CSV table of N, CA, C and O in Angstrom, one decimal:
chain,number,residue,atom,x,y,z
A,1,UNK,N,55.0,63.8,229.6
A,1,UNK,CA,54.9,65.2,229.3
A,1,UNK,C,54.4,65.4,227.9
A,1,UNK,O,54.8,64.7,227.0
A,2,UNK,N,53.4,66.2,227.7
A,2,UNK,CA,52.8,66.4,226.4
A,2,UNK,C,53.6,67.4,225.5
A,2,UNK,O,54.5,68.0,226.0
A,3,UNK,N,53.2,67.5,224.3
A,3,UNK,CA,53.9,68.4,223.3
A,3,UNK,C,54.0,69.8,223.8
A,3,UNK,O,55.0,70.5,223.8
A,4,UNK,N,52.9,70.3,224.3
A,4,UNK,CA,52.8,71.7,224.8
A,4,UNK,C,53.8,71.9,226.0
A,4,UNK,O,54.5,72.9,226.0
A,5,UNK,N,53.8,71.0,226.9
A,5,UNK,CA,54.7,71.1,228.1
A,5,UNK,C,56.1,71.0,227.7
A,5,UNK,O,57.0,71.8,228.2
A,6,UNK,N,56.4,70.1,226.8
A,6,UNK,CA,57.8,69.9,226.3
A,6,UNK,C,58.4,71.2,225.7
A,6,UNK,O,59.5,71.6,226.0
A,7,UNK,N,57.7,71.7,224.7
A,7,UNK,CA,58.2,72.9,224.0
A,7,UNK,C,58.2,74.1,225.0
A,7,UNK,O,59.0,75.0,224.8
A,8,UNK,N,57.3,74.2,225.9
A,8,UNK,CA,57.3,75.3,226.9
A,8,UNK,C,58.6,75.2,227.7
A,8,UNK,O,59.2,76.2,228.0
A,9,UNK,N,59.0,74.0,228.1
A,9,UNK,CA,60.2,73.8,228.8
A,9,UNK,C,61.4,74.2,227.9
A,9,UNK,O,62.4,74.9,228.4
A,10,UNK,N,61.4,73.9,226.6
A,10,UNK,CA,62.5,74.4,225.8
A,10,UNK,C,62.5,75.9,225.6
A,10,UNK,O,63.6,76.5,225.7
A,11,UNK,N,61.4,76.5,225.5
A,11,UNK,CA,61.4,78.0,225.5
A,11,UNK,C,61.8,78.6,226.8
A,11,UNK,O,62.4,79.6,226.8
A,12,UNK,N,61.5,78.0,227.9
A,12,UNK,CA,62.0,78.4,229.2
A,12,UNK,C,63.5,78.4,229.2
A,12,UNK,O,64.2,79.3,229.7
A,13,UNK,N,64.1,77.3,228.7
A,13,UNK,CA,65.5,77.2,228.6
A,13,UNK,C,66.1,78.3,227.7
A,13,UNK,O,67.1,78.9,228.0
A,14,UNK,N,65.4,78.5,226.6
A,14,UNK,CA,65.9,79.6,225.7
A,14,UNK,C,65.8,80.9,226.3
A,14,UNK,O,66.7,81.8,226.1
A,15,UNK,N,64.8,81.1,227.2
A,15,UNK,CA,64.7,82.4,227.9
A,15,UNK,C,65.9,82.7,228.8
A,15,UNK,O,66.3,83.9,228.9
A,16,UNK,N,66.5,81.7,229.3
A,16,UNK,CA,67.7,81.8,230.1
A,16,UNK,C,68.9,82.1,229.2
A,16,UNK,O,69.8,82.9,229.6
A,17,UNK,N,68.9,81.6,228.0
A,17,UNK,CA,70.1,81.6,227.1
A,17,UNK,C,70.1,82.9,226.2
A,17,UNK,O,71.2,83.3,225.8
A,18,UNK,N,69.0,83.4,225.9
A,18,UNK,CA,68.9,84.5,224.9
A,18,UNK,C,68.5,85.8,225.4
A,18,UNK,O,67.7,85.9,226.4
A,19,UNK,N,69.0,86.9,224.8
A,19,UNK,CA,68.5,88.2,225.1
A,19,UNK,C,67.0,88.3,224.7
A,19,UNK,O,66.6,87.6,223.8
A,20,UNK,N,66.3,89.2,225.3
A,20,UNK,CA,64.8,89.4,225.1
A,20,UNK,C,64.5,89.5,223.6
A,20,UNK,O,63.5,88.9,223.2
A,21,UNK,N,65.2,90.3,222.9
A,21,UNK,CA,64.9,90.5,221.5
A,21,UNK,C,65.0,89.3,220.7
A,21,UNK,O,64.1,89.0,219.8
A,22,UNK,N,66.0,88.5,220.9
A,22,UNK,CA,66.2,87.2,220.2
A,22,UNK,C,65.1,86.2,220.7
A,22,UNK,O,64.6,85.4,219.9
A,23,UNK,N,64.8,86.2,221.9
A,23,UNK,CA,63.8,85.3,222.5
A,23,UNK,C,62.4,85.6,221.8
A,23,UNK,O,61.7,84.7,221.4
A,24,UNK,N,62.1,86.9,221.7
A,24,UNK,CA,60.8,87.3,221.0
A,24,UNK,C,60.8,86.7,219.6
A,24,UNK,O,59.8,86.2,219.1
A,25,UNK,N,61.9,86.9,218.8
A,25,UNK,CA,62.0,86.4,217.5
A,25,UNK,C,61.8,84.9,217.4
A,25,UNK,O,61.1,84.3,216.5
A,26,UNK,N,62.5,84.2,218.3
A,26,UNK,CA,62.3,82.7,218.4
A,26,UNK,C,60.9,82.3,218.7
A,26,UNK,O,60.4,81.4,218.1
A,27,UNK,N,60.3,83.0,219.6
A,27,UNK,CA,58.9,82.6,220.0
A,27,UNK,C,58.0,82.8,218.8
A,27,UNK,O,57.1,82.0,218.5
A,28,UNK,N,58.2,83.9,218.0
A,28,UNK,CA,57.4,84.2,216.8
A,28,UNK,C,57.6,83.1,215.8
A,28,UNK,O,56.6,82.6,215.2
A,29,UNK,N,58.8,82.7,215.6
A,29,UNK,CA,59.2,81.6,214.6
A,29,UNK,C,58.6,80.3,215.1
A,29,UNK,O,58.1,79.5,214.2
A,30,UNK,N,58.6,80.0,216.4
A,30,UNK,CA,58.1,78.7,216.9
A,30,UNK,C,56.6,78.7,216.7
A,30,UNK,O,56.0,77.6,216.6
A,31,UNK,N,55.9,79.8,216.7
A,31,UNK,CA,54.4,79.8,216.5
A,31,UNK,C,54.1,79.2,215.2
A,31,UNK,O,53.0,78.6,215.1
A,32,UNK,N,54.9,79.4,214.2
A,32,UNK,CA,54.6,79.0,212.9
A,32,UNK,C,55.3,77.6,212.6
A,32,UNK,O,54.9,76.9,211.6
A,33,UNK,N,56.2,77.2,213.4
A,33,UNK,CA,57.0,76.0,213.1
A,33,UNK,C,56.4,74.8,213.7
A,33,UNK,O,55.6,74.9,214.7
A,34,UNK,N,56.7,73.7,213.2
A,34,UNK,CA,56.3,72.4,213.8
A,34,UNK,C,57.5,71.4,213.8
A,34,UNK,O,57.6,70.5,213.0
A,35,UNK,N,58.4,71.7,214.8
A,35,UNK,CA,59.6,70.9,214.8
A,35,UNK,C,59.3,69.4,215.1
A,35,UNK,O,58.4,69.1,215.9
A,36,UNK,N,60.0,68.5,214.4
A,36,UNK,CA,59.8,67.1,214.6
A,36,UNK,C,61.0,66.4,215.2
A,36,UNK,O,60.9,65.2,215.5
A,37,UNK,N,62.1,67.1,215.4
A,37,UNK,CA,63.3,66.5,215.9
A,37,UNK,C,64.1,67.5,216.7
A,37,UNK,O,64.2,68.7,216.3
A,38,UNK,N,64.6,67.1,217.8
A,38,UNK,CA,65.4,68.0,218.6
A,38,UNK,C,66.6,67.3,219.2
A,38,UNK,O,66.6,66.1,219.4
A,39,UNK,N,67.6,68.1,219.5
A,39,UNK,CA,68.8,67.7,220.1
A,39,UNK,C,69.2,68.6,221.3
A,39,UNK,O,69.0,69.8,221.2
A,40,UNK,N,69.7,68.1,222.4
A,40,UNK,CA,70.2,68.8,223.5
A,40,UNK,C,71.6,68.2,223.8
A,40,UNK,O,71.6,67.0,224.0
A,41,UNK,N,72.6,69.0,223.9
A,41,UNK,CA,73.9,68.4,224.2
A,41,UNK,C,74.8,69.4,224.9
A,41,UNK,O,74.7,70.6,224.8
A,42,UNK,N,75.7,68.8,225.7
A,42,UNK,CA,76.7,69.6,226.4
A,42,UNK,C,78.1,69.3,225.8
A,42,UNK,O,78.4,68.2,225.4
A,43,UNK,N,78.8,70.4,225.5
A,43,UNK,CA,80.1,70.3,224.9
A,43,UNK,C,81.1,71.0,225.9
A,43,UNK,O,80.8,72.1,226.4
A,44,UNK,N,82.3,70.4,226.1
A,44,UNK,CA,83.3,71.0,226.9
A,44,UNK,C,84.4,71.5,226.0
A,44,UNK,O,85.0,70.8,225.2
A,45,UNK,N,84.7,72.8,226.2
A,45,UNK,CA,85.8,73.4,225.5
A,45,UNK,C,87.1,73.2,226.2
A,45,UNK,O,87.1,72.9,227.4
A,46,UNK,N,88.2,73.3,225.5
A,46,UNK,CA,89.5,73.3,226.1
A,46,UNK,C,89.6,74.4,227.1
A,46,UNK,O,88.9,75.5,226.9
A,47,UNK,N,90.3,74.3,228.2
A,47,UNK,CA,90.3,75.4,229.2
A,47,UNK,C,90.6,76.7,228.6
A,47,UNK,O,91.5,76.9,227.9
A,48,UNK,N,89.7,77.7,229.0
A,48,UNK,CA,89.8,79.0,228.5
A,48,UNK,C,89.4,79.3,227.1
A,48,UNK,O,89.5,80.4,226.6
A,49,UNK,N,88.9,78.3,226.4
A,49,UNK,CA,88.5,78.4,224.9
A,49,UNK,C,87.0,78.4,224.7
A,49,UNK,O,86.6,78.4,223.5
A,50,UNK,N,86.2,78.5,225.7
A,50,UNK,CA,84.8,78.5,225.5
A,50,UNK,C,84.2,79.6,224.6
A,50,UNK,O,83.5,79.3,223.7
A,51,UNK,N,84.6,80.8,224.9
A,51,UNK,CA,84.1,81.9,224.1
A,51,UNK,C,84.5,81.8,222.6
A,51,UNK,O,83.7,82.0,221.7
A,52,UNK,N,85.7,81.3,222.3
A,52,UNK,CA,86.2,81.1,221.0
A,52,UNK,C,85.4,80.0,220.3
A,52,UNK,O,85.0,80.1,219.1
A,53,UNK,N,85.1,78.9,221.0
A,53,UNK,CA,84.3,77.9,220.4
A,53,UNK,C,82.9,78.3,220.1
A,53,UNK,O,82.3,78.0,219.1
A,54,UNK,N,82.3,79.1,221.0
A,54,UNK,CA,80.9,79.6,220.8
A,54,UNK,C,80.9,80.5,219.5
A,54,UNK,O,80.0,80.3,218.7
A,55,UNK,N,81.9,81.3,219.3
A,55,UNK,CA,82.0,82.1,218.1
A,55,UNK,C,82.0,81.2,216.8
A,55,UNK,O,81.2,81.4,215.9
A,56,UNK,N,82.8,80.2,216.8
A,56,UNK,CA,83.0,79.3,215.7
A,56,UNK,C,81.6,78.6,215.4
A,56,UNK,O,81.2,78.5,214.3
A,57,UNK,N,81.0,78.1,216.5
A,57,UNK,CA,79.8,77.4,216.3
A,57,UNK,C,78.7,78.3,215.8
A,57,UNK,O,77.8,77.9,215.0
A,58,UNK,N,78.7,79.5,216.3
A,58,UNK,CA,77.7,80.5,215.8
A,58,UNK,C,77.8,80.9,214.4
A,58,UNK,O,76.8,81.0,213.6
A,59,UNK,N,79.0,81.0,213.9
A,59,UNK,CA,79.3,81.4,212.5
A,59,UNK,C,78.9,80.3,211.6
A,59,UNK,O,78.5,80.5,210.5
A,60,UNK,N,79.1,79.0,212.0
A,60,UNK,CA,78.8,77.9,211.1
A,60,UNK,C,77.4,77.5,211.0
A,60,UNK,O,77.1,76.5,210.3
A,61,UNK,N,76.5,78.1,211.7
A,61,UNK,CA,75.1,77.6,211.8
A,61,UNK,C,74.0,78.6,211.5
A,61,UNK,O,72.9,78.3,211.8
A,62,UNK,N,74.4,79.6,210.8
A,62,UNK,CA,73.4,80.7,210.5
A,62,UNK,C,72.4,80.3,209.5
A,62,UNK,O,71.2,80.6,209.6
A,63,UNK,N,72.7,79.6,208.5
A,63,UNK,CA,71.8,79.2,207.4
A,63,UNK,C,71.8,77.7,207.2
A,63,UNK,O,72.6,77.1,206.4
A,64,UNK,N,70.9,77.0,207.9
A,64,UNK,CA,70.8,75.6,207.8
A,64,UNK,C,69.3,75.3,207.5
A,64,UNK,O,68.4,75.4,208.3
A,65,UNK,N,69.0,74.8,206.2
A,65,UNK,CA,67.6,74.5,205.9
A,65,UNK,C,67.0,73.5,206.8
A,65,UNK,O,67.7,72.5,207.2
A,66,UNK,N,65.8,73.8,207.3
A,66,UNK,CA,65.1,72.9,208.2
A,66,UNK,C,65.4,73.1,209.6
A,66,UNK,O,64.7,72.6,210.5
A,67,UNK,N,66.3,74.1,209.9
A,67,UNK,CA,66.6,74.4,211.3
A,67,UNK,C,65.6,75.4,211.8
A,67,UNK,O,65.5,76.5,211.2
A,68,UNK,N,65.0,75.2,212.9
A,68,UNK,CA,64.1,76.1,213.5
A,68,UNK,C,64.8,76.9,214.6
A,68,UNK,O,64.5,78.1,214.8
A,69,UNK,N,65.6,76.3,215.4
A,69,UNK,CA,66.4,77.0,216.4
A,69,UNK,C,67.7,76.3,216.7
A,69,UNK,O,67.8,75.1,216.7
A,70,UNK,N,68.7,77.1,216.9
A,70,UNK,CA,70.0,76.6,217.3
A,70,UNK,C,70.5,77.5,218.4
A,70,UNK,O,70.9,78.7,218.1
A,71,UNK,N,70.4,77.1,219.6
A,71,UNK,CA,70.8,77.9,220.8
A,71,UNK,C,72.0,77.4,221.4
A,71,UNK,O,72.2,76.2,221.7
A,72,UNK,N,72.9,78.3,221.7
A,72,UNK,CA,74.2,78.0,222.4
A,72,UNK,C,74.1,78.8,223.7
A,72,UNK,O,73.9,80.0,223.7
A,73,UNK,N,74.4,78.1,224.8
A,73,UNK,CA,74.4,78.8,226.1
A,73,UNK,C,75.6,78.4,226.9
A,73,UNK,O,76.1,77.2,226.8
A,74,UNK,N,76.1,79.3,227.7
A,74,UNK,CA,77.2,79.0,228.6
A,74,UNK,C,76.7,78.3,229.9
A,74,UNK,O,75.7,78.7,230.5
A,75,UNK,N,77.3,77.2,230.2
A,75,UNK,CA,77.0,76.4,231.5
A,75,UNK,C,77.4,77.3,232.7
A,75,UNK,O,78.5,77.9,232.7
A,76,UNK,N,76.4,77.5,233.6
A,76,UNK,CA,76.6,78.3,234.8
A,76,UNK,C,77.6,77.7,235.8
A,76,UNK,O,78.2,78.5,236.5
A,77,UNK,N,77.7,76.4,235.8
A,77,UNK,CA,78.5,75.8,236.8
A,77,UNK,C,79.9,75.4,236.3
A,77,UNK,O,80.8,75.2,237.1
A,78,UNK,N,80.1,75.3,235.0
A,78,UNK,CA,81.4,74.9,234.4
A,78,UNK,C,81.9,76.0,233.4
A,78,UNK,O,81.3,76.2,232.4
A,79,UNK,N,83.0,76.7,233.7
A,79,UNK,CA,83.4,77.8,232.9
A,79,UNK,C,83.9,77.3,231.5
A,79,UNK,O,84.1,78.2,230.6
A,80,UNK,N,84.0,76.0,231.3
A,80,UNK,CA,84.5,75.6,230.0
A,80,UNK,C,83.4,74.8,229.2
A,80,UNK,O,83.6,74.4,228.1
A,81,UNK,N,82.2,74.7,229.8
A,81,UNK,CA,81.1,74.0,229.1
A,81,UNK,C,80.1,74.9,228.5
A,81,UNK,O,79.8,76.0,228.9
A,82,UNK,N,79.5,74.4,227.4
A,82,UNK,CA,78.3,75.0,226.7
A,82,UNK,C,77.2,74.0,226.6
A,82,UNK,O,77.5,72.8,226.6
A,83,UNK,N,76.0,74.5,226.4
A,83,UNK,CA,74.9,73.7,226.1
A,83,UNK,C,74.4,74.1,224.7
A,83,UNK,O,74.3,75.3,224.4
A,84,UNK,N,74.0,73.2,223.9
A,84,UNK,CA,73.4,73.4,222.6
A,84,UNK,C,72.0,72.8,222.5
A,84,UNK,O,71.9,71.6,222.8
A,85,UNK,N,71.0,73.6,222.1
A,85,UNK,CA,69.7,73.1,221.9
A,85,UNK,C,69.3,73.3,220.5
A,85,UNK,O,69.4,74.5,220.0
A,86,UNK,N,68.9,72.3,219.8
A,86,UNK,CA,68.6,72.4,218.4
A,86,UNK,C,67.1,71.9,218.1
A,86,UNK,O,66.8,70.9,218.7
A,87,UNK,N,66.4,72.6,217.3
A,87,UNK,CA,65.1,72.2,216.9
A,87,UNK,C,65.1,72.1,215.4
A,87,UNK,O,65.5,73.1,214.7
A,88,UNK,N,64.6,71.0,214.8
A,88,UNK,CA,64.6,70.8,213.4
A,88,UNK,C,63.3,70.4,212.8
A,88,UNK,O,62.5,69.7,213.5
A,89,UNK,N,63.1,70.6,211.5
A,89,UNK,CA,61.9,70.1,210.8
A,89,UNK,C,61.9,68.6,210.9
A,89,UNK,O,60.8,68.0,210.9
A,90,UNK,N,63.1,68.0,210.8
A,90,UNK,CA,63.2,66.5,210.7
A,90,UNK,C,64.6,66.1,211.1
A,90,UNK,O,65.5,66.9,211.0
A,91,UNK,N,64.7,64.8,211.4
A,91,UNK,CA,66.1,64.3,211.7
A,91,UNK,C,66.9,64.3,210.4
A,91,UNK,O,68.1,64.5,210.4
A,92,UNK,N,66.3,64.1,209.2
A,92,UNK,CA,67.0,64.2,208.0
A,92,UNK,C,67.5,65.6,207.7
A,92,UNK,O,68.6,65.7,207.1
A,93,UNK,N,66.8,66.6,208.1
A,93,UNK,CA,67.3,68.0,207.9
A,93,UNK,C,68.6,68.2,208.7
A,93,UNK,O,69.5,68.8,208.3
A,94,UNK,N,68.5,67.7,209.9
A,94,UNK,CA,69.7,67.8,210.8
A,94,UNK,C,70.9,67.1,210.1
A,94,UNK,O,72.0,67.6,210.0
A,95,UNK,N,70.7,65.8,209.7
A,95,UNK,CA,71.8,65.1,209.0
A,95,UNK,C,72.3,65.8,207.8
A,95,UNK,O,73.5,65.8,207.6
A,96,UNK,N,71.4,66.4,207.0
A,96,UNK,CA,71.8,67.1,205.8
A,96,UNK,C,72.7,68.3,206.2
A,96,UNK,O,73.6,68.7,205.5
A,97,UNK,N,72.4,69.0,207.3
A,97,UNK,CA,73.1,70.2,207.7
A,97,UNK,C,74.6,69.9,208.0
A,97,UNK,O,75.4,70.7,207.8
A,98,UNK,N,74.9,68.7,208.4
A,98,UNK,CA,76.3,68.3,208.7
A,98,UNK,C,77.1,68.2,207.4
A,98,UNK,O,78.4,68.2,207.5
A,99,UNK,N,76.5,68.2,206.3
A,99,UNK,CA,77.2,68.2,205.0
A,99,UNK,C,77.4,69.6,204.4
A,99,UNK,O,78.1,69.7,203.4
A,100,UNK,N,76.8,70.6,205.0
A,100,UNK,CA,76.9,72.0,204.4
A,100,UNK,C,78.3,72.5,204.6
A,100,UNK,O,79.0,72.3,205.6
A,101,UNK,N,78.9,73.2,203.6
A,101,UNK,CA,80.3,73.7,203.7
A,101,UNK,C,80.5,74.6,204.9
A,101,UNK,O,81.6,74.4,205.6
A,102,UNK,N,79.6,75.4,205.3
A,102,UNK,CA,79.8,76.3,206.5
A,102,UNK,C,79.8,75.5,207.8
A,102,UNK,O,80.6,75.8,208.7
A,103,UNK,N,79.0,74.4,207.8
A,103,UNK,CA,79.0,73.6,209.0
A,103,UNK,C,80.3,72.7,209.1
A,103,UNK,O,80.9,72.6,210.1
A,104,UNK,N,80.7,72.2,207.9
A,104,UNK,CA,81.9,71.4,207.8
A,104,UNK,C,83.1,72.3,208.3
A,104,UNK,O,84.0,71.8,209.0
A,105,UNK,N,83.1,73.6,207.8
A,105,UNK,CA,84.2,74.5,208.2
A,105,UNK,C,84.2,74.7,209.7
A,105,UNK,O,85.2,74.7,210.4
A,106,UNK,N,83.0,74.9,210.3
A,106,UNK,CA,82.9,75.2,211.7
A,106,UNK,C,83.4,73.9,212.5
A,106,UNK,O,84.1,74.1,213.5
A,107,UNK,N,83.0,72.8,212.0
A,107,UNK,CA,83.5,71.5,212.7
A,107,UNK,C,85.0,71.4,212.6
A,107,UNK,O,85.7,71.1,213.6
A,108,UNK,N,85.6,71.7,211.5
A,108,UNK,CA,87.0,71.6,211.3
A,108,UNK,C,87.8,72.6,212.2
A,108,UNK,O,88.7,72.3,212.9
A,109,UNK,N,87.2,73.9,212.3
A,109,UNK,CA,87.9,74.9,213.1
A,109,UNK,C,87.6,74.7,214.6
A,109,UNK,O,88.5,75.0,215.4
A,110,UNK,N,86.5,74.1,214.9
A,110,UNK,CA,86.1,74.0,216.3
A,110,UNK,C,86.7,72.7,217.0
A,110,UNK,O,86.9,72.7,218.2
A,111,UNK,N,86.9,71.7,216.2
A,111,UNK,CA,87.4,70.4,216.7
A,111,UNK,C,88.6,70.6,217.7
A,111,UNK,O,88.6,70.0,218.8
A,112,UNK,N,89.7,71.4,217.4
A,112,UNK,CA,90.8,71.5,218.3
A,112,UNK,C,90.4,72.1,219.6
A,112,UNK,O,91.2,72.0,220.6
A,113,UNK,N,89.3,72.9,219.7
A,113,UNK,CA,88.9,73.6,220.9
A,113,UNK,C,88.0,72.7,221.8
A,113,UNK,O,87.7,73.1,222.9
A,114,UNK,N,87.6,71.6,221.3
A,114,UNK,CA,86.7,70.7,222.0
A,114,UNK,C,87.5,69.7,222.9
A,114,UNK,O,88.3,69.0,222.4
A,115,UNK,N,87.2,69.7,224.2
A,115,UNK,CA,87.8,68.8,225.1
A,115,UNK,C,87.0,67.5,225.3
A,115,UNK,O,87.6,66.5,225.7
A,116,UNK,N,85.7,67.6,225.0
A,116,UNK,CA,84.9,66.4,225.2
A,116,UNK,C,83.4,66.8,225.2
A,116,UNK,O,83.0,68.0,224.9
A,117,UNK,N,82.6,65.8,225.5
A,117,UNK,CA,81.1,66.0,225.4
A,117,UNK,C,80.5,65.4,226.7
A,117,UNK,O,81.0,64.5,227.3
A,118,UNK,N,79.4,66.1,227.1
A,118,UNK,CA,78.7,65.6,228.3
A,118,UNK,C,77.4,65.0,227.8
A,118,UNK,O,77.3,64.2,226.9
A,119,UNK,N,76.3,65.3,228.5
A,119,UNK,CA,75.0,64.8,228.2
A,119,UNK,C,74.6,65.1,226.8
A,119,UNK,O,74.8,66.2,226.3
A,120,UNK,N,73.9,64.1,226.2
A,120,UNK,CA,73.4,64.3,224.8
A,120,UNK,C,72.0,63.6,224.8
A,120,UNK,O,71.9,62.5,225.3
A,121,UNK,N,71.0,64.3,224.3
A,121,UNK,CA,69.7,63.7,224.2
A,121,UNK,C,69.1,64.1,222.8
A,121,UNK,O,69.1,65.2,222.4
A,122,UNK,N,68.5,63.1,222.2
A,122,UNK,CA,67.6,63.4,221.0
A,122,UNK,C,66.2,63.3,221.5
A,122,UNK,O,65.9,62.5,222.4
A,123,UNK,N,65.3,64.2,221.0
A,123,UNK,CA,63.9,64.2,221.5
A,123,UNK,C,63.0,64.6,220.3
A,123,UNK,O,63.4,65.2,219.3
A,124,UNK,N,61.7,64.3,220.5
A,124,UNK,CA,60.7,64.7,219.6
A,124,UNK,C,59.9,65.8,220.3
A,124,UNK,O,59.3,65.6,221.4
A,125,UNK,N,60.0,67.1,219.8
A,125,UNK,CA,59.2,68.2,220.4
A,125,UNK,C,57.7,67.8,220.4
A,125,UNK,O,57.2,67.4,219.4
A,126,UNK,N,57.1,68.0,221.6
A,126,UNK,CA,55.7,67.7,221.6
A,126,UNK,C,54.8,68.8,222.2
A,126,UNK,O,53.6,68.6,222.2
A,127,UNK,N,55.3,69.9,222.5
A,127,UNK,CA,54.5,71.0,223.0
A,127,UNK,C,55.2,72.3,222.8
A,127,UNK,O,56.4,72.4,222.8
A,128,UNK,N,54.4,73.4,222.7
A,128,UNK,CA,55.0,74.7,222.7
A,128,UNK,C,54.1,75.7,223.3
A,128,UNK,O,52.9,75.5,223.3
A,129,UNK,N,54.6,76.8,223.8
A,129,UNK,CA,53.8,77.8,224.4
A,129,UNK,C,53.1,78.6,223.4
A,129,UNK,O,53.5,78.7,222.2
A,130,UNK,N,52.0,79.2,223.7
A,130,UNK,CA,51.2,80.0,222.8
A,130,UNK,C,50.5,79.3,221.6
A,130,UNK,O,50.0,79.9,220.7
A,131,UNK,N,50.6,77.9,221.7
A,131,UNK,CA,50.0,77.1,220.6
A,131,UNK,C,48.5,77.0,220.8
A,131,UNK,O,47.9,77.1,221.9
């Protein structure tokens, strides 16, 4: 799969996860961005705690230098699972984000709500739509 096809697939995933207004903003941002590092992961919340976990993760990830996109979506088949898709300028920017006070706080508050993790993949974005 080439870079264009890969990022097209990511934006298709984002289209399922985001309202139209946020998707438009993400597409505009992606037009100018050149992500070099990506993560896709599934996280399982404690039973009945998915919405609470999503709020915590959303609050802690608003301002992360080098982050191009941080998408959180509810798993359609598992009422306690979420999917997180991240696009970054670099792997180093992602690593640096884990040291930010807001991210550290989100991790601390979210940890008791996490039951486990599912699939996780690191990838190099290689394509985007509209490029």
